[in-house]
PDB file of C-alpha atoms and ligand atoms in Angstrom:
ATOM      1  CA  UNK G  10      39.590 184.908 155.310  1.00  0.00           C
ATOM      2  CA  UNK G  11      37.398 182.539 157.672  1.00  0.00           C
ATOM      3  CA  UNK G  12      37.153 183.680 161.458  1.00  0.00           C
ATOM      4  CA  UNK G  13      39.179 180.279 162.506  1.00  0.00           C
ATOM      5  CA  UNK G  14      42.077 180.614 160.258  1.00  0.00           C
ATOM      6  CA  UNK G  15      45.073 179.224 161.510  1.00  0.00           C
ATOM      7  CA  UNK G  16      43.572 177.373 164.184  1.00  0.00           C
ATOM      8  CA  UNK G  17      44.377 173.687 165.284  1.00  0.00           C
ATOM      9  CA  UNK G  18      41.117 172.356 166.306  1.00  0.00           C
ATOM     10  CA  UNK G  19      41.053 168.555 168.182  1.00  0.00           C
ATOM     11  CA  UNK G  20      36.965 167.385 167.371  1.00  0.00           C
ATOM     12  CA  UNK G  21      35.808 164.230 169.304  1.00  0.00           C
ATOM     13  CA  UNK G  22      32.582 162.304 168.452  1.00  0.00           C
ATOM     14  CA  UNK G  23      32.141 161.834 164.753  1.00  0.00           C
ATOM     15  CA  UNK G  24      30.354 158.558 164.488  1.00  0.00           C
ATOM     16  CA  UNK G  25      27.931 159.358 161.385  1.00  0.00           C
ATOM     17  CA  UNK G  26      27.196 162.127 159.135  1.00  0.00           C
ATOM     18  CA  UNK G  27      24.603 162.738 161.611  1.00  0.00           C
ATOM     19  CA  UNK G  28      26.607 163.141 164.105  1.00  0.00           C
ATOM     20  CA  UNK G  29      26.593 166.868 165.742  1.00  0.00           C
ATOM     21  CA  UNK G  30      30.573 166.720 166.071  1.00  0.00           C
ATOM     22  CA  UNK G  31      30.513 166.411 162.117  1.00  0.00           C
ATOM     23  CA  UNK G  32      28.263 169.302 161.761  1.00  0.00           C
ATOM     24  CA  UNK G  33      30.706 170.967 164.564  1.00  0.00           C
ATOM     25  CA  UNK G  34      33.761 169.652 161.777  1.00  0.00           C
ATOM     26  CA  UNK G  35      32.581 170.889 158.284  1.00  0.00           C
ATOM     27  CA  UNK G  36      31.439 174.199 160.325  1.00  0.00           C
ATOM     28  CA  UNK G  37      35.129 174.512 161.810  1.00  0.00           C
ATOM     29  CA  UNK G  38      36.896 173.792 158.619  1.00  0.00           C
ATOM     30  CA  UNK G  39      34.939 176.302 156.885  1.00  0.00           C
ATOM     31  CA  UNK G  40      36.200 178.647 158.597  1.00  0.00           C
ATOM     32  CA  UNK G  41      39.402 177.844 157.939  1.00  0.00           C
ATOM     33  CA  UNK G  42      40.528 175.322 161.166  1.00  0.00           C
ATOM     34  CA  UNK G  43      43.012 172.816 160.452  1.00  0.00           C
ATOM     35  CA  UNK G  44      40.935 169.420 162.206  1.00  0.00           C
ATOM     36  CA  UNK G  45      42.180 166.439 163.798  1.00  0.00           C
ATOM     37  CA  UNK G  46      39.078 163.910 164.311  1.00  0.00           C
ATOM     38  CA  UNK G  47      39.165 161.053 167.474  1.00  0.00           C
ATOM     39  CA  UNK G  48      37.257 157.959 167.081  1.00  0.00           C
ATOM     40  CA  UNK G  49      36.173 155.687 169.764  1.00  0.00           C
ATOM     41  CA  UNK G  50      37.460 152.183 168.532  1.00  0.00           C
ATOM     42  CA  UNK G  51      38.307 150.315 165.607  1.00  0.00           C
ATOM     43  CA  UNK G  52      35.266 149.470 164.564  1.00  0.00           C
ATOM     44  CA  UNK G  53      34.660 153.620 163.615  1.00  0.00           C
ATOM     45  CA  UNK G  54      38.875 153.807 162.793  1.00  0.00           C
ATOM     46  CA  UNK G  55      37.401 153.595 158.668  1.00  0.00           C
ATOM     47  CA  UNK G  56      34.343 156.302 159.038  1.00  0.00           C
ATOM     48  CA  UNK G  57      36.354 158.552 160.618  1.00  0.00           C
ATOM     49  CA  UNK G  58      39.150 158.151 157.715  1.00  0.00           C
ATOM     50  CA  UNK G  59      36.465 158.763 155.310  1.00  0.00           C
ATOM     51  CA  UNK G  60      35.077 161.572 156.853  1.00  0.00           C
ATOM     52  CA  UNK G  61      38.586 163.211 157.496  1.00  0.00           C
ATOM     53  CA  UNK G  62      38.856 163.045 153.778  1.00  0.00           C
ATOM     54  CA  UNK G  63      36.058 164.739 152.884  1.00  0.00           C
ATOM     55  CA  UNK G  64      37.432 167.797 154.866  1.00  0.00           C
ATOM     56  CA  UNK G  65      40.941 167.806 153.195  1.00  0.00           C
ATOM     57  CA  UNK G  66      44.111 166.617 154.641  1.00  0.00           C
ATOM     58  CA  UNK G  67      42.361 165.966 158.765  1.00  0.00           C
ATOM     59  CA  UNK G  68      44.018 163.435 160.567  1.00  0.00           C
ATOM     60  CA  UNK G  69      42.423 160.753 162.691  1.00  0.00           C
ATOM     61  CA  UNK G  70      43.696 159.435 165.664  1.00  0.00           C
ATOM     62  CA  UNK G  71      41.906 156.695 168.002  1.00  0.00           C
ATOM     63  CA  UNK G  72      40.665 157.733 171.812  1.00  0.00           C
ATOM     64  CA  UNK G  73      38.538 155.587 173.381  1.00  0.00           C
ATOM     65  CA  UNK G  74      37.503 158.281 177.020  1.00  0.00           C
ATOM     66  CA  UNK G  75      37.305 155.142 179.451  1.00  0.00           C
ATOM     67  CA  UNK G  76      40.921 154.343 179.382  1.00  0.00           C
ATOM     68  CA  UNK G  77      43.033 157.295 181.008  1.00  0.00           C
ATOM     69  CA  UNK G  78      46.110 155.363 179.039  1.00  0.00           C
ATOM     70  CA  UNK G  79      44.244 155.579 175.938  1.00  0.00           C
ATOM     71  CA  UNK G  80      43.624 159.154 176.257  1.00  0.00           C
ATOM     72  CA  UNK G  81      47.513 159.290 176.949  1.00  0.00           C
ATOM     73  CA  UNK G  82      48.299 157.706 174.046  1.00  0.00           C
ATOM     74  CA  UNK G  83      46.044 160.162 171.825  1.00  0.00           C
ATOM     75  CA  UNK G  84      47.808 163.146 173.616  1.00  0.00           C
ATOM     76  CA  UNK G  85      51.277 161.995 172.406  1.00  0.00           C
ATOM     77  CA  UNK G  86      49.977 160.897 168.987  1.00  0.00           C
ATOM     78  CA  UNK G  87      48.765 164.206 168.587  1.00  0.00           C
ATOM     79  CA  UNK G  88      51.557 166.269 169.777  1.00  0.00           C
ATOM     80  CA  UNK G  89      54.101 164.451 166.982  1.00  0.00           C
ATOM     81  CA  UNK G  90      51.613 165.698 164.601  1.00  0.00           C
ATOM     82  CA  UNK G  91      51.258 169.373 166.224  1.00  0.00           C
ATOM     83  CA  UNK G  92      53.541 171.834 168.488  1.00  0.00           C
ATOM     84  CA  UNK G  93      50.387 173.406 170.066  1.00  0.00           C
ATOM     85  CA  UNK G  94      46.488 173.115 170.571  1.00  0.00           C
ATOM     86  CA  UNK G  95      44.301 175.926 170.057  1.00  0.00           C
ATOM     87  CA  UNK G  96      40.222 173.810 170.340  1.00  0.00           C
ATOM     88  CA  UNK G  97      39.007 170.974 171.443  1.00  0.00           C
ATOM     89  CA  UNK G  98      35.440 169.578 171.203  1.00  0.00           C
ATOM     90  CA  UNK G  99      34.030 167.263 173.464  1.00  0.00           C
ATOM     91  CA  UNK G 100      31.188 165.309 171.583  1.00  0.00           C
ATOM     92  CA  UNK G 101      30.868 162.486 173.277  1.00  0.00           C
ATOM     93  CA  UNK G 102      28.002 160.835 175.810  1.00  0.00           C
ATOM     94  CA  UNK G 103      26.741 157.019 176.456  1.00  0.00           C
ATOM     95  CA  UNK G 104      24.459 155.760 179.091  1.00  0.00           C
ATOM     96  CA  UNK G 105      23.667 151.977 178.827  1.00  0.00           C
ATOM     97  CA  UNK G 106      20.642 151.662 176.770  1.00  0.00           C
ATOM     98  CA  UNK G 107      18.775 150.135 179.471  1.00  0.00           C
ATOM     99  CA  UNK G 108      19.120 153.031 181.713  1.00  0.00           C
ATOM    100  CA  UNK G 109      16.950 154.900 178.892  1.00  0.00           C
ATOM    101  CA  UNK G 110      13.954 153.413 179.401  1.00  0.00           C
ATOM    102  CA  UNK G 111      10.928 153.564 181.724  1.00  0.00           C
ATOM    103  CA  UNK G 112      10.896 155.747 184.602  1.00  0.00           C
ATOM    104  CA  UNK G 113      14.178 157.067 185.716  1.00  0.00           C
ATOM    105  CA  UNK G 114      14.298 155.294 189.371  1.00  0.00           C
ATOM    106  CA  UNK G 115      12.966 152.355 188.072  1.00  0.00           C
ATOM    107  CA  UNK G 116      16.058 151.896 185.380  1.00  0.00           C
ATOM    108  CA  UNK G 117      18.738 153.820 187.172  1.00  0.00           C
ATOM    109  CA  UNK G 118      21.550 151.582 188.276  1.00  0.00           C
ATOM    110  CA  UNK G 119      25.034 152.395 190.767  1.00  0.00           C
ATOM    111  CA  UNK G 120      26.628 150.587 187.817  1.00  0.00           C
ATOM    112  CA  UNK G 121      24.612 152.473 184.915  1.00  0.00           C
ATOM    113  CA  UNK G 122      25.165 155.982 187.157  1.00  0.00           C
ATOM    114  CA  UNK G 123      28.902 155.049 187.145  1.00  0.00           C
ATOM    115  CA  UNK G 124      29.500 154.821 182.983  1.00  0.00           C
ATOM    116  CA  UNK G 125      27.046 157.438 182.421  1.00  0.00           C
ATOM    117  CA  UNK G 126      28.573 160.227 184.601  1.00  0.00           C
ATOM    118  CA  UNK G 127      32.348 158.775 184.079  1.00  0.00           C
ATOM    119  CA  UNK G 128      32.039 158.107 179.712  1.00  0.00           C
ATOM    120  CA  UNK G 129      29.539 161.703 179.564  1.00  0.00           C
ATOM    121  CA  UNK G 130      31.057 164.374 182.075  1.00  0.00           C
ATOM    122  CA  UNK G 131      34.325 163.427 183.726  1.00  0.00           C
ATOM    123  CA  UNK G 132      35.753 162.434 180.268  1.00  0.00           C
ATOM    124  CA  UNK G 133      35.677 166.073 179.685  1.00  0.00           C
ATOM    125  CA  UNK G 134      37.906 167.119 183.228  1.00  0.00           C
ATOM    126  CA  UNK G 135      39.903 164.107 181.662  1.00  0.00           C
ATOM    127  CA  UNK G 136      41.062 165.381 177.982  1.00  0.00           C
ATOM    128  CA  UNK G 137      41.304 168.828 179.437  1.00  0.00           C
ATOM    129  CA  UNK G 138      43.481 167.766 182.169  1.00  0.00           C
ATOM    130  CA  UNK G 139      45.781 165.597 179.211  1.00  0.00           C
ATOM    131  CA  UNK G 140      45.666 168.903 176.612  1.00  0.00           C
ATOM    132  CA  UNK G 141      45.699 172.259 178.510  1.00  0.00           C
ATOM    133  CA  UNK G 142      49.656 171.428 178.287  1.00  0.00           C
ATOM    134  CA  UNK G 143      49.133 171.944 174.377  1.00  0.00           C
ATOM    135  CA  UNK G 144      47.446 175.261 175.283  1.00  0.00           C
ATOM    136  CA  UNK G 145      50.250 177.074 177.062  1.00  0.00           C
ATOM    137  CA  UNK G 146      49.197 180.154 174.460  1.00  0.00           C
ATOM    138  CA  UNK G 147      45.396 179.776 175.154  1.00  0.00           C
ATOM    139  CA  UNK G 148      42.592 178.237 173.558  1.00  0.00           C
ATOM    140  CA  UNK G 149      38.973 176.899 173.560  1.00  0.00           C
ATOM    141  CA  UNK G 150      37.048 173.947 174.908  1.00  0.00           C
ATOM    142  CA  UNK G 151      33.525 172.885 173.985  1.00  0.00           C
ATOM    143  CA  UNK G 152      31.010 170.081 175.348  1.00  0.00           C
ATOM    144  CA  UNK G 153      27.333 169.559 173.935  1.00  0.00           C
ATOM    145  CA  UNK G 154      24.814 169.157 176.560  1.00  0.00           C
ATOM    146  CA  UNK G 155      20.986 169.053 176.836  1.00  0.00           C
ATOM    147  CA  UNK G 156      18.050 170.650 178.395  1.00  0.00           C
ATOM    148  CA  UNK G 157      17.692 167.449 180.128  1.00  0.00           C
ATOM    149  CA  UNK G 158      20.522 168.826 182.547  1.00  0.00           C
ATOM    150  CA  UNK G 159      17.804 171.214 184.035  1.00  0.00           C
ATOM    151  CA  UNK G 160      14.300 169.493 183.674  1.00  0.00           C
ATOM    152  CA  UNK G 161      13.437 165.650 183.614  1.00  0.00           C
ATOM    153  CA  UNK G 162      12.589 164.372 180.487  1.00  0.00           C
ATOM    154  CA  UNK G 163      11.035 161.430 179.763  1.00  0.00           C
ATOM    155  CA  UNK G 164      13.665 158.547 178.754  1.00  0.00           C
ATOM    156  CA  UNK G 165      16.429 160.855 179.401  1.00  0.00           C
ATOM    157  CA  UNK G 166      16.643 159.339 183.024  1.00  0.00           C
ATOM    158  CA  UNK G 167      20.243 159.176 184.220  1.00  0.00           C
ATOM    159  CA  UNK G 168      21.769 160.921 181.220  1.00  0.00           C
ATOM    160  CA  UNK G 169      19.793 163.974 182.659  1.00  0.00           C
ATOM    161  CA  UNK G 170      22.051 163.967 186.118  1.00  0.00           C
ATOM    162  CA  UNK G 171      25.445 163.270 183.823  1.00  0.00           C
ATOM    163  CA  UNK G 172      24.638 166.567 181.891  1.00  0.00           C
ATOM    164  CA  UNK G 173      24.041 168.055 185.034  1.00  0.00           C
ATOM    165  CA  UNK G 174      27.788 167.149 186.237  1.00  0.00           C
ATOM    166  CA  UNK G 175      28.647 168.035 182.526  1.00  0.00           C
ATOM    167  CA  UNK G 176      27.439 171.723 183.083  1.00  0.00           C
ATOM    168  CA  UNK G 177      28.628 172.170 186.388  1.00  0.00           C
ATOM    169  CA  UNK G 178      31.922 170.403 184.900  1.00  0.00           C
ATOM    170  CA  UNK G 179      32.556 173.846 182.112  1.00  0.00           C
ATOM    171  CA  UNK G 180      31.721 176.132 184.929  1.00  0.00           C
ATOM    172  CA  UNK G 181      34.656 174.559 187.248  1.00  0.00           C
ATOM    173  CA  UNK G 182      36.863 173.758 183.718  1.00  0.00           C
ATOM    174  CA  UNK G 183      36.190 177.922 183.073  1.00  0.00           C
ATOM    175  CA  UNK G 184      37.362 178.482 186.598  1.00  0.00           C
ATOM    176  CA  UNK G 185      40.182 176.206 186.280  1.00  0.00           C
ATOM    177  CA  UNK G 186      41.501 176.972 183.082  1.00  0.00           C
ATOM    178  CA  UNK G 187      40.906 180.559 182.517  1.00  0.00           C
ATOM    179  CA  UNK G 188      44.222 181.910 184.474  1.00  0.00           C
ATOM    180  CA  UNK G 189      45.850 179.917 181.258  1.00  0.00           C
ATOM    181  CA  UNK G 190      44.182 181.845 178.709  1.00  0.00           C
ATOM    182  CA  UNK G 191      41.606 179.239 178.152  1.00  0.00           C
ATOM    183  CA  UNK G 192      38.074 179.611 177.681  1.00  0.00           C
ATOM    184  CA  UNK G 193      35.835 176.377 178.370  1.00  0.00           C
ATOM    185  CA  UNK G 194      31.760 176.507 177.296  1.00  0.00           C
ATOM    186  CA  UNK G 195      28.996 174.441 176.580  1.00  0.00           C
ATOM    187  CA  UNK G 196      26.266 174.187 173.967  1.00  0.00           C
ATOM    188  CA  UNK G 197      22.792 172.477 175.133  1.00  0.00           C
ATOM    189  CA  UNK G 198      21.469 171.387 171.852  1.00  0.00           C
ATOM    190  CA  UNK G 199      17.469 170.825 170.835  1.00  0.00           C
ATOM    191  CA  UNK G 200      17.263 167.111 170.072  1.00  0.00           C
ATOM    192  CA  UNK G 201      18.737 165.949 166.904  1.00  0.00           C
ATOM    193  CA  UNK G 202      18.248 162.278 165.090  1.00  0.00           C
ATOM    194  CA  UNK G 203      21.649 161.131 165.736  1.00  0.00           C
ATOM    195  CA  UNK G 204      23.180 157.125 166.879  1.00  0.00           C
ATOM    196  CA  UNK G 205      22.896 158.791 170.378  1.00  0.00           C
ATOM    197  CA  UNK G 206      19.703 159.901 170.494  1.00  0.00           C
ATOM    198  CA  UNK G 207      18.227 156.728 168.704  1.00  0.00           C
ATOM    199  CA  UNK G 208      18.280 155.120 172.228  1.00  0.00           C
ATOM    200  CA  UNK G 209      15.765 157.565 173.766  1.00  0.00           C
ATOM    201  CA  UNK G 210      12.223 156.012 173.617  1.00  0.00           C
ATOM    202  CA  UNK G 211       9.794 158.939 172.230  1.00  0.00           C
ATOM    203  CA  UNK G 212      12.641 160.820 170.516  1.00  0.00           C
ATOM    204  CA  UNK G 213       9.588 161.160 167.609  1.00  0.00           C
ATOM    205  CA  UNK G 214       7.443 162.732 169.838  1.00  0.00           C
ATOM    206  CA  UNK G 215       9.603 164.838 171.504  1.00  0.00           C
ATOM    207  CA  UNK G 216      10.835 166.650 168.101  1.00  0.00           C
ATOM    208  CA  UNK G 217       7.294 167.208 167.246  1.00  0.00           C
ATOM    209  CA  UNK G 218       6.691 168.977 170.767  1.00  0.00           C
ATOM    210  CA  UNK G 219       9.447 171.162 169.866  1.00  0.00           C
ATOM    211  CA  UNK G 220       7.883 171.999 166.362  1.00  0.00           C
ATOM    212  CA  UNK G 221       4.992 172.666 168.949  1.00  0.00           C
ATOM    213  CA  UNK G 222       6.640 175.084 171.624  1.00  0.00           C
ATOM    214  CA  UNK G 223       9.752 176.011 170.508  1.00  0.00           C
ATOM    215  CA  UNK G 224       9.592 179.906 168.773  1.00  0.00           C
ATOM    216  CA  UNK G 225      10.955 178.839 165.174  1.00  0.00           C
ATOM    217  CA  UNK G 226       8.561 175.944 165.126  1.00  0.00           C
ATOM    218  CA  UNK G 227      11.162 173.614 164.361  1.00  0.00           C
ATOM    219  CA  UNK G 228      14.271 171.396 165.229  1.00  0.00           C
ATOM    220  CA  UNK G 229      17.562 172.493 165.143  1.00  0.00           C
ATOM    221  CA  UNK G 230      20.666 171.194 162.869  1.00  0.00           C
ATOM    222  CA  UNK G 231      23.758 169.816 163.567  1.00  0.00           C
ATOM    223  CA  UNK G 232      24.791 172.989 160.712  1.00  0.00           C
ATOM    224  CA  UNK G 233      23.367 175.488 163.729  1.00  0.00           C
ATOM    225  CA  UNK G 234      25.002 173.857 165.995  1.00  0.00           C
ATOM    226  CA  UNK G 235      28.298 173.633 164.538  1.00  0.00           C
ATOM    227  CA  UNK G 236      28.171 177.296 163.282  1.00  0.00           C
ATOM    228  CA  UNK G 237      27.637 178.470 166.922  1.00  0.00           C
ATOM    229  CA  UNK G 238      30.410 175.995 168.197  1.00  0.00           C
ATOM    230  CA  UNK G 239      32.907 177.503 165.373  1.00  0.00           C
ATOM    231  CA  UNK G 240      31.655 180.913 166.898  1.00  0.00           C
ATOM    232  CA  UNK G 241      32.134 180.086 170.401  1.00  0.00           C
ATOM    233  CA  UNK G 242      35.629 178.956 170.264  1.00  0.00           C
ATOM    234  CA  UNK G 243      36.852 181.387 168.285  1.00  0.00           C
ATOM    235  CA  UNK G 244      38.535 184.583 169.220  1.00  0.00           C
ATOM    236  CA  UNK G 245      35.508 186.408 168.271  1.00  0.00           C
ATOM    237  CA  UNK G 246      33.640 185.008 171.006  1.00  0.00           C
ATOM    238  CA  UNK G 247      37.060 185.882 173.289  1.00  0.00           C
ATOM    239  CA  UNK G 248      34.950 187.287 176.060  1.00  0.00           C
ATOM    240  CA  UNK G 249      32.606 184.476 176.976  1.00  0.00           C
ATOM    241  CA  UNK G 250      33.608 181.223 179.001  1.00  0.00           C
ATOM    242  CA  UNK G 251      31.808 179.267 181.709  1.00  0.00           C
ATOM    243  CA  UNK G 252      28.873 179.418 179.636  1.00  0.00           C
ATOM    244  CA  UNK G 253      25.819 177.445 178.848  1.00  0.00           C
ATOM    245  CA  UNK G 254      24.839 178.675 174.829  1.00  0.00           C
ATOM    246  CA  UNK G 255      21.499 177.006 173.842  1.00  0.00           C
ATOM    247  CA  UNK G 256      20.838 176.423 170.374  1.00  0.00           C
ATOM    248  CA  UNK G 257      17.118 174.818 170.157  1.00  0.00           C
ATOM    249  CA  UNK G 258      14.647 177.187 168.283  1.00  0.00           C
ATOM    250  CA  UNK G 259      14.298 178.967 172.193  1.00  0.00           C
ATOM    251  CA  UNK G 260      12.753 175.944 173.180  1.00  0.00           C
ATOM    252  CA  UNK G 261      14.134 176.459 176.953  1.00  0.00           C
ATOM    253  CA  UNK G 262      12.867 180.340 176.451  1.00  0.00           C
ATOM    254  CA  UNK G 263       8.672 179.186 176.588  1.00  0.00           C
ATOM    255  CA  UNK G 264       6.353 178.583 179.351  1.00  0.00           C
ATOM    256  CA  UNK G 265       3.135 177.800 177.264  1.00  0.00           C
ATOM    257  CA  UNK G 266       3.381 177.979 173.180  1.00  0.00           C
ATOM    258  CA  UNK G 267       0.585 179.883 171.495  1.00  0.00           C
ATOM    259  CA  UNK G 268       0.679 177.306 169.663  1.00  0.00           C
ATOM    260  CA  UNK G 269      -0.937 175.272 172.150  1.00  0.00           C
ATOM    261  CA  UNK G 270      -3.197 177.457 173.626  1.00  0.00           C
ATOM    262  CA  UNK G 271      -4.431 177.772 170.085  1.00  0.00           C
ATOM    263  CA  UNK G 272      -5.141 174.402 169.951  1.00  0.00           C
ATOM    264  CA  UNK G 273      -7.512 174.330 173.402  1.00  0.00           C
TER     265      UNK G 273
HETATM  266  N1  NAD K  22      21.381 164.323 169.224  1.00  0.00           N
HETATM  267  C1  NAD K  22      20.758 165.273 170.317  1.00  0.00           C
HETATM  268  O1  NAD K  22      19.499 165.128 170.533  1.00  0.00           O
HETATM  269  C2  NAD K  22      22.064 165.704 171.159  1.00  0.00           C
HETATM  270  C3  NAD K  22      21.316 166.958 171.942  1.00  0.00           C
HETATM  271  C4  NAD K  22      21.843 167.742 172.969  1.00  0.00           C
HETATM  272  C5  NAD K  22      23.235 167.137 173.224  1.00  0.00           C
HETATM  273  N2  NAD K  22      23.491 166.453 172.609  1.00  0.00           N
HETATM  274  C6  NAD K  22      24.791 165.525 173.019  1.00  0.00           C
HETATM  275  O2  NAD K  22      25.679 165.523 171.940  1.00  0.00           O
HETATM  276  C7  NAD K  22      27.354 165.045 171.631  1.00  0.00           C
HETATM  277  C8  NAD K  22      26.812 164.320 170.307  1.00  0.00           C
HETATM  278  O3  NAD K  22      25.947 163.335 170.323  1.00  0.00           O
HETATM  279  P1  NAD K  22      25.288 163.026 169.101  1.00  0.00           P
HETATM  280  O4  NAD K  22      23.969 163.307 169.075  1.00  0.00           O
HETATM  281  O5  NAD K  22      26.088 163.736 168.145  1.00  0.00           O
HETATM  282  O6  NAD K  22      25.349 161.223 169.043  1.00  0.00           O
HETATM  283  P2  NAD K  22      26.477 160.495 168.102  1.00  0.00           P
HETATM  284  O7  NAD K  22      25.936 159.188 168.181  1.00  0.00           O
HETATM  285  O8  NAD K  22      26.720 160.637 166.587  1.00  0.00           O
HETATM  286  O9  NAD K  22      27.759 161.124 169.032  1.00  0.00           O
HETATM  287  C9  NAD K  22      28.138 160.059 170.042  1.00  0.00           C
HETATM  288  C10 NAD K  22      29.417 160.347 170.438  1.00  0.00           C
HETATM  289  O10 NAD K  22      30.719 159.583 171.487  1.00  0.00           O
HETATM  290  C11 NAD K  22      31.310 158.724 171.198  1.00  0.00           C
HETATM  291  N3  NAD K  22      31.383 157.946 172.042  1.00  0.00           N
HETATM  292  C12 NAD K  22      30.962 157.249 173.188  1.00  0.00           C
HETATM  293  N4  NAD K  22      31.043 156.543 174.198  1.00  0.00           N
HETATM  294  C13 NAD K  22      32.935 156.770 173.881  1.00  0.00           C
HETATM  295  C14 NAD K  22      33.946 156.111 174.696  1.00  0.00           C
HETATM  296  N5  NAD K  22      33.878 155.695 175.472  1.00  0.00           N
HETATM  297  N6  NAD K  22      35.068 157.084 174.008  1.00  0.00           N
HETATM  298  C15 NAD K  22      35.184 158.175 172.869  1.00  0.00           C
HETATM  299  N7  NAD K  22      33.759 158.644 172.314  1.00  0.00           N
HETATM  300  C16 NAD K  22      32.951 157.946 172.915  1.00  0.00           C
HETATM  301  C17 NAD K  22      30.607 157.846 170.215  1.00  0.00           C
HETATM  302  O11 NAD K  22      31.795 157.134 169.376  1.00  0.00           O
HETATM  303  C18 NAD K  22      30.018 158.916 169.372  1.00  0.00           C
HETATM  304  O12 NAD K  22      31.169 159.430 168.207  1.00  0.00           O
HETATM  305  C19 NAD K  22      26.570 163.968 173.183  1.00  0.00           C
HETATM  306  O13 NAD K  22      27.432 164.599 174.546  1.00  0.00           O
HETATM  307  C20 NAD K  22      25.124 164.025 173.541  1.00  0.00           C
HETATM  308  O14 NAD K  22      24.640 163.931 174.503  1.00  0.00           O
HETATM  309  C21 NAD K  22      23.087 165.604 171.542  1.00  0.00           C
END
């Protein structure tokens, strides 16, 4: 029997078969969860339906997190389908492409800063606000971050600041919802070539640097992130909340890699 048997999970952010959310959806379905997938706009609706069909009977609902009305409509639609929710996965980020070029200070603008923070961080709180009433029996919420929240990374720019805000969001949401039996956690994943990551210049070099630096000597897969997500959202992780868990092959633990030392 899967360790998520009987759990109902709402998963945002499946845009392609490379999406981290797709890895999470597959792991959760394998462990027995029933799923609903949300999609950002009509253009992605057909794809979402195709992915949902691959998972069996998953339902799909439109949800553009930039609109409170859209979040409310999504919740109403979800409430018609399920009387409660156990798991929310927030796998959403966006910054205008020009913000992810060159040096942070040259690229950052007031509007780009606002958009990146609103879509990539506030939206987690907005979804939590809307869906907590469907988690009256407790549950788990999860989001996806990156080490650019803590350290400057080339081309990550304003997204790093938005991820720092998102990680703080995890801690404050955990505090706000702990009394309701709802756990809130984040995964800081290593770089993976997805649609969102493709916008970052130098991604190829970044992936190569992980191979040289991370103790595992390689990057990570969406399946590995998915398996950790499934664990964190399951009752196996009932004592864990407010945490950011790294799934990055150990990259964050290294000062200087022996592989670099050997080469010099
Ligand atoms: N790929 C990586 O290297 C990496 C590493 C660490 C963390 N992450 C994070 O993982 C999460 C998922 O990204 P991904 O890499 O799987 O890329 P992806 O492009 O597959 O997913 C990003 C998702 O965000 C959704 N989105 C953007 N704006 C939205 C809006 N207004 N409303 C609703 N949905 C919206 C897109 O539709 C898409 O499904 C993001 O938070 C990303 O920052 C990615």
